[in-house]
Amino acid sequence: MKCLKTLVFFVLLSPLAVSAQVESRMDFGMLMVGAERSKDMLLTNYNATALRDISHTISGGGFTVASDCPEQLRSGLSCRYRLTLTCHREGYQEGMFEIFTSDKNYRVHLSGYCNPL
């Protein structure tokens, strides 16, 4: 497990998958136009103090995010981000997911490929 200062991210590839390190990229693989795929990312606070001012942005065609993360995360607690790629059009899809905290900011490059029907 690679620590990024005092935060650690995990990606769960499916509800039953083993967690793995999050790199600076997240690939959603190949999907058919009209299909969607979601991946979860866990944000855990290993700091001795609370993380404050937690917010996020996502950009890029077809990418969305849902989160149960509060604006403040106490020490030892976790929250989850669910990133989804919905294929609306054929071709390579790119996006950016960013998390901002009082401790550090994080950036994840998103990608996937949408095949025609």
GROMACS .gro file of C-alpha atoms in nm:
model
  117
    1MET     CA    1   0.000   0.000   0.000
    2LYS     CA    2   0.151   0.327  -0.110
    3CYS     CA    3   0.081   0.624   0.119
    4LEU     CA    4   0.033   0.962  -0.043
    5LYS     CA    5   0.145   1.184   0.243
    6THR     CA    6  -0.131   1.107   0.497
    7LEU     CA    7  -0.409   0.982   0.268
    8VAL     CA    8  -0.445   0.649   0.098
    9PHE     CA    9  -0.673   0.572  -0.196
   10PHE     CA   10  -0.801   0.229  -0.293
   11VAL     CA   11  -0.987   0.121  -0.605
   12LEU     CA   12  -1.235  -0.161  -0.584
   13LEU     CA   13  -1.275  -0.305  -0.933
   14SER     CA   14  -1.602  -0.472  -0.834
   15PRO     CA   15  -1.783  -0.525  -0.504
   16LEU     CA   16  -1.601  -0.858  -0.461
   17ALA     CA   17  -1.258  -0.752  -0.590
   18VAL     CA   18  -0.949  -0.711  -0.378
   19SER     CA   19  -0.848  -0.350  -0.323
   20ALA     CA   20  -0.545  -0.211  -0.505
   21GLN     CA   21  -0.339   0.106  -0.513
   22VAL     CA   22  -0.474   0.397  -0.709
   23GLU     CA   23  -0.227   0.529  -0.957
   24SER     CA   24  -0.262   0.860  -1.136
   25ARG     CA   25  -0.482   0.691  -1.401
   26MET     CA   26  -0.808   0.495  -1.397
   27ASP     CA   27  -0.903   0.301  -1.712
   28PHE     CA   28  -1.264   0.189  -1.756
   29GLY     CA   29  -1.172  -0.043  -2.042
   30MET     CA   30  -1.385  -0.108  -2.351
   31LEU     CA   31  -1.765  -0.068  -2.344
   32MET     CA   32  -2.043  -0.065  -2.601
   33VAL     CA   33  -2.213   0.266  -2.680
   34GLY     CA   34  -2.509   0.293  -2.439
   35ALA     CA   35  -2.335   0.089  -2.166
   36GLU     CA   36  -2.184   0.215  -1.842
   37ARG     CA   37  -1.919   0.095  -1.597
   38SER     CA   38  -1.854   0.214  -1.243
   39LYS     CA   39  -1.547   0.193  -1.020
   40ASP     CA   40  -1.526   0.285  -0.653
   41MET     CA   41  -1.250   0.480  -0.485
   42LEU     CA   42  -1.210   0.489  -0.109
   43LEU     CA   43  -1.066   0.795   0.066
   44THR     CA   44  -0.927   0.713   0.413
   45ASN     CA   45  -0.791   0.969   0.657
   46TYR     CA   46  -0.478   0.834   0.827
   47ASN     CA   47  -0.400   1.179   0.968
   48ALA     CA   48  -0.414   1.235   1.344
   49THR     CA   49  -0.650   1.526   1.277
   50ALA     CA   50  -0.959   1.573   1.064
   51LEU     CA   51  -0.937   1.654   0.695
   52ARG     CA   52  -1.133   1.968   0.616
   53ASP     CA   53  -1.270   2.137   0.308
   54ILE     CA   54  -1.308   1.812   0.112
   55SER     CA   55  -1.450   1.869  -0.236
   56HIS     CA   56  -1.414   1.722  -0.583
   57THR     CA   57  -1.457   1.795  -0.952
   58ILE     CA   58  -1.491   1.571  -1.255
   59SER     CA   59  -1.463   1.662  -1.621
   60GLY     CA   60  -1.478   1.483  -1.953
   61GLY     CA   61  -1.761   1.352  -2.167
   62GLY     CA   62  -1.954   1.065  -2.012
   63PHE     CA   63  -1.782   1.068  -1.671
   64THR     CA   64  -1.980   1.127  -1.351
   65VAL     CA   65  -1.915   1.090  -0.978
   66ALA     CA   66  -2.132   1.020  -0.675
   67SER     CA   67  -1.992   1.046  -0.323
   68ASP     CA   68  -2.078   1.001   0.042
   69CYS     CA   69  -1.775   1.209   0.144
   70PRO     CA   70  -1.851   1.490   0.390
   71GLU     CA   71  -1.674   1.828   0.390
   72GLN     CA   72  -1.480   1.710   0.697
   73LEU     CA   73  -1.347   1.357   0.755
   74ARG     CA   74  -1.235   1.260   1.106
   75SER     CA   75  -0.916   1.065   1.168
   76GLY     CA   76  -0.945   0.694   1.089
   77LEU     CA   77  -1.267   0.728   0.888
   78SER     CA   78  -1.327   0.661   0.519
   79CYS     CA   79  -1.567   0.778   0.251
   80ARG     CA   80  -1.637   0.654  -0.100
   81TYR     CA   81  -1.641   0.800  -0.451
   82ARG     CA   82  -1.821   0.607  -0.728
   83LEU     CA   83  -1.687   0.707  -1.070
   84THR     CA   84  -1.894   0.609  -1.374
   85LEU     CA   85  -1.831   0.618  -1.747
   86THR     CA   86  -2.147   0.615  -1.959
   87CYS     CA   87  -2.075   0.566  -2.330
   88HIS     CA   88  -2.284   0.819  -2.521
   89ARG     CA   89  -2.070   0.823  -2.835
   90GLU     CA   90  -1.816   0.606  -3.012
   91GLY     CA   91  -1.444   0.651  -2.952
   92TYR     CA   92  -1.183   0.714  -2.687
   93GLN     CA   93  -1.314   0.898  -2.379
   94GLU     CA   94  -1.090   1.103  -2.148
   95GLY     CA   95  -1.160   1.288  -1.827
   96MET     CA   96  -1.012   1.417  -1.503
   97PHE     CA   97  -1.120   1.353  -1.143
   98GLU     CA   98  -0.977   1.580  -0.873
   99ILE     CA   99  -1.013   1.571  -0.494
  100PHE     CA  100  -0.926   1.876  -0.288
  101THR     CA  101  -0.857   1.858   0.087
  102SER     CA  102  -0.700   2.074   0.357
  103ASP     CA  103  -0.402   1.835   0.349
  104LYS     CA  104  -0.334   1.770  -0.020
  105ASN     CA  105  -0.501   1.765  -0.362
  106TYR     CA  106  -0.523   1.456  -0.584
  107ARG     CA  107  -0.570   1.415  -0.960
  108VAL     CA  108  -0.673   1.099  -1.147
  109HIS     CA  109  -0.673   1.079  -1.528
  110LEU     CA  110  -0.978   0.887  -1.653
  111SER     CA  111  -1.008   0.695  -1.980
  112GLY     CA  112  -1.219   0.438  -2.160
  113TYR     CA  113  -1.315   0.332  -2.510
  114CYS     CA  114  -1.673   0.317  -2.641
  115ASN     CA  115  -1.737   0.069  -2.925
  116PRO     CA  116  -2.022   0.125  -3.171
  117LEU     CA  117  -2.335  -0.090  -3.137
   0.00000   0.00000   0.00000
